[in-house]
Amino acid sequence: MHFMKNKLIYLLSFLAIGLGSCSTKFMEEMKPYDKYDESIFTNEIQTGWYIDRLYNYFFVTYRNPNLSVVGLYNDTRWRSTDEIGGTVTDLINPTKTLQLASEGDAYFGTPVGTSVQNNPYTRIRFCNFLLEKIDGIGQALPETFRKTAKGQMYFMRALQYFDLVRIYGGVPLVLTVQNASTTDEEIKLPRATPAECFEQIVKDLDSAANLLPMQWDAANYGRLTGAGAIAMKSRVLLTFASPLFNADWDNPANDRWQKALQASLEAETALTQAGYGLYGTTARQWAEMTTQSESVFNPEAIMVQRLSNTTTTSAGINNAWENMIRPKDHNGSGNGLSVPKDMIDLFPLADGKRPTPDNGYVDTFFFENRDPRFYRTFAFSGLKWPAAGKPNKTSWFYRYRNQQNNNWNYSGNNQTISPVVVKKMTNPSADTTQLQFSGTDIFEYRYAELLLNIAEAYAATGDINKCLTYLGKIRQRVGIPSTDNYGIGNLADRYAALEAVLYERRVELAYEGKRFWDLQRWMLYGDDPAAGNNTNMKLGIAPLNGTARTGYYWQAKDLTPGLDPLTPAEKNLVIDPDDPATFETRLAQLKQIVQDKFEVTPLDQEMDRVNNTPVTMNFRQNYYIWGITSSVLLTNPWLQQTVGWMDAGGSAGTFQYR
């Protein structure tokens, strides 16, 4: 490409401190333009390269369904929830108190440098540049092409600002191309209020919805769509209505809840007309949905991260999930993803009721009589977990004394710290010789979440019956009987209805990267009356603060050195939840094995430790909304620091986000 010497556009602004085809090439083969001029938009091919590079900047590191924050996609927030133990992040570390500007979240960006950095405001600048130029210099391009180009930019800009506002509570709204300057007063934009940020995000999503197709053709499957923009508006407005940003959340007539409900219902109508909906009508199909999306439209998938199975690591963008959670005897990279006990005990019983002793639940035999999603979300000893060429593959998770009686042998070398591991979103045809090259797509936004959004908005506005109707749609799909409102029962009030929705989100969306954001927007780590936070008490939800993620072993009762407690015949047990003729019988056989051969024992070391000392979670009040780092504040001294954080000079922050 030729550059016009006098019109080079550099990809940094003062505030910047600073994609799907069926082959996923839009993510993998972007052109290396770090600087360019507006003439790029006179050419459809080069404009396409530009757009595809933006997809890469936004999503290239999104390789695990539990990663979050566009352009960053790390697992810090996920590891700060009750879904996974073993890592005490700074967010929940009780030995740390973060409040200095130097300890603020660095996602905002870094000071202007000499090279392009993939920071939030760099990505925003990319979007702004196309939006400003394409209808001018690019007016000769086909109108349909220009519309979809702009629609994708509006959608990406909305996604970027949504993550910025979720992290910081309010940020400067840069809606035009700005150049780095230390003297231009016009670019010294203050932090917009959360209301202003959310208003702009919704405006961008509305623009995207008007410009983008509800579905792309097969060659472009995976690109951002009008359907995704409409559904994202539901998520955005639900966040704005939630307690984190809404001091009046406890008012069922609050306008924000009404707008969230309206947007969610409008999304349901529009997406249904466009062919979207729940995938399948059985628990088996529920489990298979993420492996049925290759290059074809999947009605459940509203937003899809396309991934490839190429083994060319310089080009391929592979899903890291399969390799991460398959245990050793599947040739996974670790020991599988051990499930904390609270998650094991979370899922409903087969009739939809909560797993309590009064309802007949015995945690020793956690595998009995559970919600059909339990057997598709988790794996335990003897449960069928297929792989390529191994249709009846099972794993076992227990330990027994080694021959020297000085350590432990683990069945299959699966050194798990729980008798249960995660298996959700794995491919039954996965090649265990190259799990690291998984091409399974990630469903960033499922139709089920949209239905849960509607249920939540109905609960918040006090319409309990309609809330139950939408929760019923989620449970009916996986085969839970309709008796007693699919096991949910009668909800006493809107608080009970909200709790029921948040509970269902934990089950339906488990291990899909949504749990932290629910904890955050509902402020569920712990109440703080001084900060106006009382949602745990109001909803009757136990706070996470003060608790720890815990595991345990299935350990052989007979500790004779070197004696594996199970015979080869017992290990041949195959529990198949999709075979109703044998399923209950095989579960009974497993129960007998557990009674005869194993005992439950505590871990040698607790899941959650800091410097080898057991700890409990402590997510501090000021972590719900983060402070801006000192380097940003020093470079942009007009920016206020967030309340609860210290500014670069050591004074208390003044920026209010609620």
XYZ file of C-alpha atoms in Angstrom, residues 38-589:
552
model
C -7.725 8.077 4.743
C -7.249 6.918 1.138
C -7.526 3.388 2.474
C -11.289 3.907 2.462
C -11.414 4.389 -1.303
C -10.772 0.686 -1.732
C -13.184 -2.009 -0.569
C -10.503 -4.654 -0.094
C -8.244 -2.400 1.958
C -11.173 -1.152 4.021
C -12.001 -4.795 4.686
C -8.448 -5.356 5.886
C -8.815 -2.361 8.175
C -12.024 -3.746 9.689
C -10.504 -7.190 10.097
C -7.537 -5.714 11.914
C -9.971 -4.166 14.367
C -11.507 -7.575 15.019
C -8.008 -8.814 15.732
C -7.245 -5.912 18.076
C -10.478 -6.465 19.969
C -10.747 -10.261 20.105
C -7.493 -12.029 19.227
C -6.807 -13.021 22.861
C -10.343 -14.302 23.494
C -9.420 -18.005 23.571
C -11.254 -19.242 26.626
C -14.942 -18.664 27.406
C -14.104 -17.385 30.888
C -11.783 -14.605 29.807
C -13.212 -11.102 29.828
C -12.611 -7.438 28.952
C -12.175 -6.643 25.274
C -8.630 -6.328 24.013
C -7.318 -7.805 27.261
C -9.218 -11.040 27.846
C -7.583 -12.351 31.003
C -9.007 -14.619 33.712
C -8.429 -12.419 36.772
C -12.110 -11.691 37.296
C -13.188 -15.284 36.753
C -10.603 -16.498 39.265
C -12.056 -14.060 41.770
C -15.393 -15.909 41.824
C -16.736 -19.057 43.443
C -16.476 -21.002 40.175
C -12.781 -21.768 40.517
C -10.326 -21.969 43.412
C -6.592 -22.285 43.755
C -5.693 -18.708 42.804
C -6.136 -15.845 45.242
C -6.145 -12.820 42.970
C -5.535 -9.301 44.212
C -9.287 -8.717 43.949
C -10.045 -11.158 46.763
C -6.745 -11.214 48.665
C -7.492 -10.282 52.296
C -3.831 -9.420 52.930
C -3.947 -6.553 50.442
C -5.730 -3.233 50.560
C -5.549 -1.513 47.200
C -6.477 2.157 47.107
C -3.439 4.109 45.855
C -3.458 5.490 42.332
C -0.385 3.379 41.600
C -2.517 0.313 42.409
C -5.399 1.219 40.116
C -6.463 -0.894 37.167
C -4.049 -0.437 34.249
C -6.572 -1.344 31.541
C -7.229 2.338 30.804
C -3.879 2.583 29.021
C -0.361 3.926 29.338
C 1.129 7.338 28.542
C 1.734 8.257 24.919
C 4.767 6.533 23.498
C 6.487 6.250 20.154
C 4.761 3.034 19.075
C 1.163 1.980 18.636
C -0.285 0.138 21.611
C -3.484 -1.879 21.570
C -5.165 0.143 24.317
C -8.865 0.990 24.720
C -8.583 4.477 23.273
C -6.420 3.255 20.416
C -9.220 0.861 19.502
C -11.757 3.671 19.892
C -9.649 5.850 17.598
C -9.655 3.124 14.955
C -13.455 3.078 15.105
C -13.745 6.858 15.021
C -11.402 7.156 12.042
C -13.532 4.933 9.809
C -16.764 6.537 10.994
C -15.436 10.015 10.148
C -13.950 9.198 6.763
C -15.829 6.462 4.972
C -18.864 8.476 3.886
C -16.602 11.197 2.524
C -13.561 9.897 0.771
C -15.165 6.456 0.580
C -18.458 7.581 -0.969
C -17.709 5.629 -4.165
C -17.821 2.381 -2.190
C -21.107 0.448 -2.334
C -23.639 1.845 0.131
C -24.332 -1.569 1.644
C -20.618 -2.093 2.289
C -20.289 1.323 3.916
C -23.289 0.643 6.128
C -21.962 -2.662 7.427
C -18.498 -1.150 7.867
C -19.920 1.639 10.030
C -22.213 -0.760 11.867
C -19.277 -2.888 12.955
C -17.393 0.202 14.153
C -20.372 1.439 16.190
C -20.749 -2.011 17.738
C -17.055 -2.275 18.597
C -16.987 1.209 20.074
C -19.990 0.313 22.222
C -18.305 -2.875 23.436
C -15.170 -0.935 24.341
C -17.003 1.758 26.261
C -19.136 -0.835 28.029
C -16.068 -2.528 29.462
C -14.506 0.814 30.336
C -17.596 1.946 32.232
C -17.934 -1.431 33.982
C -14.375 -1.108 35.230
C -14.071 2.635 35.911
C -17.656 3.823 36.281
C -17.253 6.711 33.847
C -14.605 7.666 31.301
C -13.992 10.431 28.758
C -16.214 9.963 25.710
C -13.978 10.441 22.684
C -16.214 10.332 19.616
C -13.903 12.005 17.091
C -10.327 11.416 15.985
C -7.914 13.255 18.259
C -4.185 13.729 17.912
C -1.749 13.698 20.807
C -1.094 17.162 22.136
C -0.012 18.804 25.354
C -1.529 22.164 24.443
C -4.849 21.461 22.708
C -7.490 22.267 25.311
C -10.292 20.735 23.235
C -9.051 17.206 23.786
C -8.912 17.563 27.567
C -12.202 15.799 28.062
C -13.379 15.105 31.622
C -14.738 11.775 32.759
C -18.300 11.448 31.572
C -20.867 10.341 34.123
C -22.015 6.715 34.017
C -25.391 7.918 32.704
C -23.680 9.741 29.835
C -21.539 6.697 29.064
C -24.479 4.319 29.046
C -26.481 6.728 26.896
C -23.678 6.791 24.314
C -23.260 3.016 24.395
C -26.980 2.559 23.718
C -26.844 5.143 20.938
C -23.966 3.266 19.278
C -25.778 -0.042 19.623
C -28.899 1.451 18.058
C -26.778 2.702 15.160
C -25.170 -0.711 14.777
C -28.558 -2.433 14.835
C -29.822 -0.188 12.033
C -26.766 -0.772 9.840
C -25.937 -4.450 10.304
C -27.721 -7.565 9.069
C -29.476 -9.721 11.645
C -27.470 -12.621 10.225
C -24.448 -12.683 7.943
C -24.049 -15.183 5.139
C -22.023 -18.335 5.761
C -18.827 -16.725 4.499
C -19.073 -14.044 7.193
C -20.533 -16.073 10.035
C -19.168 -14.730 13.312
C -19.098 -11.041 12.465
C -21.002 -8.656 14.697
C -24.665 -8.503 13.740
C -27.710 -6.330 14.212
C -29.141 -9.105 16.373
C -26.072 -8.921 18.608
C -26.397 -5.153 18.938
C -30.067 -5.409 19.915
C -29.317 -8.129 22.479
C -26.301 -6.248 23.832
C -28.568 -3.288 24.518
C -30.480 -5.567 26.896
C -27.282 -6.497 28.752
C -26.094 -2.898 28.900
C -29.353 -1.473 30.240
C -29.694 -4.292 32.750
C -26.238 -3.386 34.060
C -27.202 0.291 34.295
C -30.334 -0.645 36.254
C -28.458 -2.892 38.685
C -27.477 -1.742 42.187
C -23.862 -0.909 41.300
C -24.982 2.039 39.182
C -28.523 2.536 40.452
C -29.086 3.779 43.980
C -32.844 3.482 43.334
C -32.655 -0.178 42.245
C -35.051 -1.231 45.025
C -37.877 0.752 43.459
C -39.892 -1.490 41.083
C -41.082 1.603 39.215
C -37.547 2.831 38.609
C -37.207 3.992 35.019
C -33.996 2.066 34.433
C -35.647 -1.273 35.121
C -38.501 -0.323 32.817
C -36.090 0.555 30.017
C -34.101 -2.650 30.552
C -37.305 -4.671 30.356
C -38.475 -2.875 27.233
C -35.123 -3.330 25.489
C -34.997 -7.008 26.438
C -38.514 -7.718 25.185
C -37.819 -5.838 21.958
C -34.690 -7.940 21.528
C -36.647 -11.135 22.072
C -39.184 -10.138 19.423
C -36.613 -9.034 16.863
C -34.331 -12.021 17.353
C -37.163 -14.516 17.266
C -38.337 -13.063 13.957
C -34.769 -13.379 12.649
C -34.589 -17.074 13.517
C -32.820 -16.953 16.875
C -33.948 -19.010 19.858
C -32.950 -21.743 22.268
C -30.935 -24.496 20.625
C -32.583 -27.888 20.891
C -35.186 -29.278 23.252
C -33.127 -31.724 25.343
C -30.260 -31.635 27.800
C -28.148 -33.537 25.309
C -28.648 -30.837 22.702
C -27.978 -28.190 25.348
C -24.569 -29.795 25.857
C -23.879 -30.111 22.147
C -24.806 -26.574 21.127
C -21.288 -25.091 21.147
C -19.936 -27.867 18.932
C -22.699 -27.477 16.347
C -21.797 -23.985 15.205
C -19.023 -24.602 12.719
C -19.693 -22.319 9.748
C -23.467 -22.592 10.107
C -26.021 -20.420 11.821
C -26.803 -21.531 15.350
C -29.996 -19.954 16.754
C -28.584 -19.881 20.295
C -25.438 -17.991 19.287
C -26.081 -14.251 19.352
C -22.396 -13.304 19.547
C -19.772 -15.851 18.514
C -15.988 -15.857 18.804
C -14.843 -17.898 15.807
C -11.783 -20.062 16.471
C -9.764 -22.345 14.253
C -8.164 -25.774 14.553
C -5.116 -24.926 12.505
C -1.819 -26.164 13.929
C 0.071 -23.239 12.437
C 0.497 -21.297 15.634
C 1.584 -18.090 13.887
C -1.773 -17.928 12.093
C -4.206 -20.011 14.075
C -6.371 -18.636 16.863
C -7.312 -21.682 18.878
C -9.619 -22.274 21.821
C -7.501 -22.944 24.924
C -10.421 -24.350 26.920
C -10.360 -27.973 25.729
C -6.698 -28.429 26.574
C -7.090 -26.656 29.904
C -9.942 -28.703 31.331
C -9.295 -32.177 29.942
C -7.504 -34.120 32.716
C -4.213 -36.010 32.444
C -5.730 -39.244 31.223
C -7.273 -37.275 28.352
C -3.839 -35.811 27.590
C -4.879 -32.397 28.869
C -2.253 -29.856 29.828
C -3.128 -30.025 33.546
C -5.181 -32.009 35.987
C -8.523 -30.785 34.776
C -10.445 -27.934 36.327
C -11.329 -28.964 39.875
C -14.772 -27.800 40.945
C -15.151 -26.170 44.388
C -17.614 -27.923 46.690
C -20.065 -25.024 46.700
C -20.380 -25.337 42.932
C -20.934 -29.096 43.171
C -23.684 -28.489 45.706
C -25.224 -25.614 43.725
C -27.100 -27.279 40.873
C -30.759 -28.182 41.399
C -32.100 -31.676 41.831
C -33.721 -33.484 38.927
C -37.139 -32.011 39.790
C -35.685 -28.479 39.865
C -35.723 -28.077 43.651
C -32.718 -26.767 45.539
C -30.252 -29.429 46.721
C -30.935 -29.296 50.453
C -31.114 -32.093 53.031
C -34.840 -31.419 53.373
C -35.203 -32.129 49.661
C -33.220 -35.355 49.971
C -29.791 -34.146 48.872
C -26.772 -35.963 50.339
C -23.526 -34.278 49.348
C -21.485 -37.484 49.673
C -23.485 -38.819 46.741
C -23.643 -35.547 44.844
C -24.112 -37.391 41.552
C -27.577 -38.680 42.411
C -30.787 -37.131 41.129
C -29.406 -33.879 39.759
C -30.514 -31.306 37.206
C -29.720 -32.665 33.694
C -27.286 -29.757 33.215
C -25.168 -31.079 36.082
C -24.132 -34.127 34.049
C -23.230 -31.956 31.048
C -21.406 -29.250 32.992
C -19.273 -31.560 35.136
C -17.464 -34.880 34.957
C -16.994 -37.263 37.858
C -15.725 -40.802 38.227
C -17.265 -43.145 35.696
C -19.180 -40.472 33.758
C -18.912 -40.783 30.002
C -16.694 -38.075 28.522
C -16.012 -38.921 24.867
C -13.080 -37.953 22.688
C -12.072 -38.839 19.148
C -11.822 -42.622 18.833
C -12.901 -43.043 22.454
C -16.706 -42.842 22.479
C -16.998 -44.406 25.958
C -14.041 -42.672 27.579
C -14.362 -42.189 31.349
C -12.080 -40.798 34.020
C -11.698 -41.556 37.719
C -10.810 -39.059 40.402
C -9.532 -40.651 43.619
C -6.277 -41.422 45.362
C -4.647 -44.287 47.228
C -1.296 -44.954 48.895
C 1.716 -45.531 46.678
C 3.946 -48.576 46.992
C 6.411 -46.803 49.281
C 3.601 -45.559 51.547
C 5.111 -42.077 51.508
C 2.853 -40.380 49.002
C -0.243 -40.840 46.902
C -1.138 -42.406 43.601
C -3.937 -40.726 41.688
C -6.145 -42.712 39.371
C -5.204 -41.941 35.792
C -2.611 -39.535 37.187
C -5.486 -37.052 37.591
C -4.233 -35.108 40.595
C -7.436 -33.189 41.127
C -8.395 -31.464 44.348
C -12.057 -32.310 43.884
C -13.951 -35.442 42.838
C -15.596 -33.316 40.149
C -14.070 -31.460 37.200
C -15.572 -29.179 34.563
C -16.402 -30.646 31.153
C -18.831 -28.072 29.793
C -18.183 -26.781 26.248
C -15.876 -29.631 25.293
C -16.094 -31.424 21.985
C -16.887 -35.165 22.097
C -14.813 -35.496 18.926
C -11.779 -33.699 20.348
C -8.434 -35.128 19.218
C -6.564 -35.821 22.454
C -3.232 -35.794 20.612
C -3.620 -32.092 19.866
C -6.090 -30.583 22.304
C -4.256 -27.268 22.131
C -5.567 -26.758 18.600
C -9.242 -26.805 19.422
C -11.480 -24.922 17.024
C -14.599 -24.946 19.181
C -16.254 -21.541 18.977
C -17.091 -19.466 22.050
C -20.640 -18.243 22.465
C -20.088 -14.870 24.083
C -23.823 -14.177 24.190
C -26.427 -16.948 24.147
C -30.154 -16.624 23.619
C -30.624 -18.182 27.061
C -28.960 -15.134 28.609
C -31.456 -12.868 26.869
C -34.324 -14.851 28.409
C -32.660 -14.572 31.811
C -32.329 -10.809 31.289
C -36.067 -10.629 30.700
C -36.743 -12.730 33.799
C -34.553 -10.415 35.875
C -36.190 -7.256 34.595
C -39.633 -8.707 35.303
C -38.508 -9.655 38.817
C -37.125 -6.189 39.455
C -40.362 -4.551 38.322
C -42.394 -6.871 40.548
C -44.001 -9.071 37.876
C -43.229 -12.397 39.519
C -45.487 -14.530 37.328
C -43.781 -13.406 34.138
C -40.399 -13.880 35.789
C -41.379 -17.489 36.493
C -42.536 -17.921 32.900
C -39.115 -17.024 31.561
C -37.242 -19.108 34.118
C -39.507 -21.950 33.049
C -38.388 -21.571 29.429
C -34.790 -22.142 30.529
C -35.624 -25.227 32.563
C -38.132 -26.725 30.147
C -35.491 -26.853 27.405
C -33.288 -29.239 29.420
C -36.119 -31.514 30.535
C -36.879 -30.427 34.089
C -40.534 -31.338 34.859
C -42.993 -28.447 34.885
C -44.389 -29.407 38.316
C -44.321 -26.606 40.906
C -43.021 -24.041 38.419
C -40.234 -26.354 37.265
C -39.204 -26.894 40.865
C -38.795 -23.193 41.596
C -41.986 -23.106 43.642
C -43.895 -19.983 44.552
C -41.784 -16.863 44.965
C -42.861 -14.744 47.907
C -41.820 -11.339 46.587
C -39.616 -9.530 44.099
C -36.522 -10.155 46.245
C -37.099 -13.899 46.075
C -37.686 -13.579 42.336
C -34.426 -11.697 41.834
C -32.568 -14.286 43.883
C -34.126 -17.061 41.772
C -32.934 -15.387 38.575
C -29.406 -14.901 39.868
C -29.393 -18.541 40.990
C -30.515 -19.690 37.538
C -27.822 -17.579 35.902
C -25.213 -19.354 38.033
C -26.432 -22.730 36.759
C -27.293 -22.013 33.127
C -24.303 -19.753 32.445
C -21.758 -21.541 34.661
C -18.206 -21.299 33.319
C -19.173 -18.935 30.522
C -17.481 -15.823 31.910
C -20.612 -14.213 33.331
C -20.392 -14.890 37.069
C -18.047 -12.036 38.026
C -20.130 -9.421 36.258
C -23.261 -10.588 38.091
C -21.429 -10.438 41.413
C -20.137 -6.997 40.555
C -23.306 -5.335 39.277
C -25.320 -6.738 42.213
C -22.483 -6.026 44.698
C -22.746 -9.517 46.149
C -19.322 -9.968 47.671
C -20.587 -8.379 50.855
C -22.869 -5.657 52.208
C -21.504 -2.304 53.275
C -24.233 -0.080 54.756
C -21.880 2.907 54.806
C -21.628 2.657 51.025
C -25.352 2.070 50.549
C -24.790 -1.571 49.692
C -27.313 -3.988 51.208
C -28.145 -6.370 48.357
C -26.982 -9.536 50.095
C -29.375 -8.843 52.945
C -32.234 -7.748 50.683
C -32.002 -10.764 48.382
C -31.113 -13.296 51.062
C -27.866 -14.231 49.323
C -24.897 -15.162 51.479
C -21.900 -12.902 50.767
C -18.735 -14.382 49.290
C -16.511 -12.341 51.564
C -15.386 -14.447 54.477
C -15.735 -17.710 52.546
C -13.170 -19.864 50.775
C -13.326 -22.119 47.762
C -12.930 -25.656 49.119
C -12.210 -29.086 47.710
C -11.813 -32.630 48.978
C -10.577 -36.055 47.937
C -12.176 -39.365 47.322
C -9.592 -41.415 49.176
C -9.280 -45.182 49.420
C -10.506 -46.626 52.703
C -7.937 -49.409 52.481
C -4.549 -47.725 52.598
C -2.486 -50.816 51.904
C 0.567 -49.473 50.035
C 0.213 -49.791 46.268
C -3.329 -51.191 46.425
C -5.679 -49.597 43.912
C -9.095 -49.997 45.552
C -10.909 -50.557 42.258
C -10.845 -53.639 40.092
C -10.590 -53.334 36.283
C -14.229 -54.425 36.066
C -15.318 -51.624 38.391
C -13.359 -49.112 36.327
C -15.214 -50.255 33.242
C -18.337 -48.567 34.581
C -19.723 -46.124 32.004
C -22.395 -43.716 33.211
C -24.151 -42.245 30.197
C -26.753 -39.536 30.987
C -28.059 -39.880 27.434
C -28.931 -43.554 27.904
C -32.079 -43.614 30.044
C -32.115 -47.432 30.054
C -28.881 -47.658 32.065
C -28.288 -44.248 33.614
C -29.910 -44.711 37.017
C -28.564 -48.249 37.367
C -25.018 -47.107 36.692
C -25.333 -44.240 39.162
C -26.455 -46.785 41.776
C -23.383 -48.877 40.976
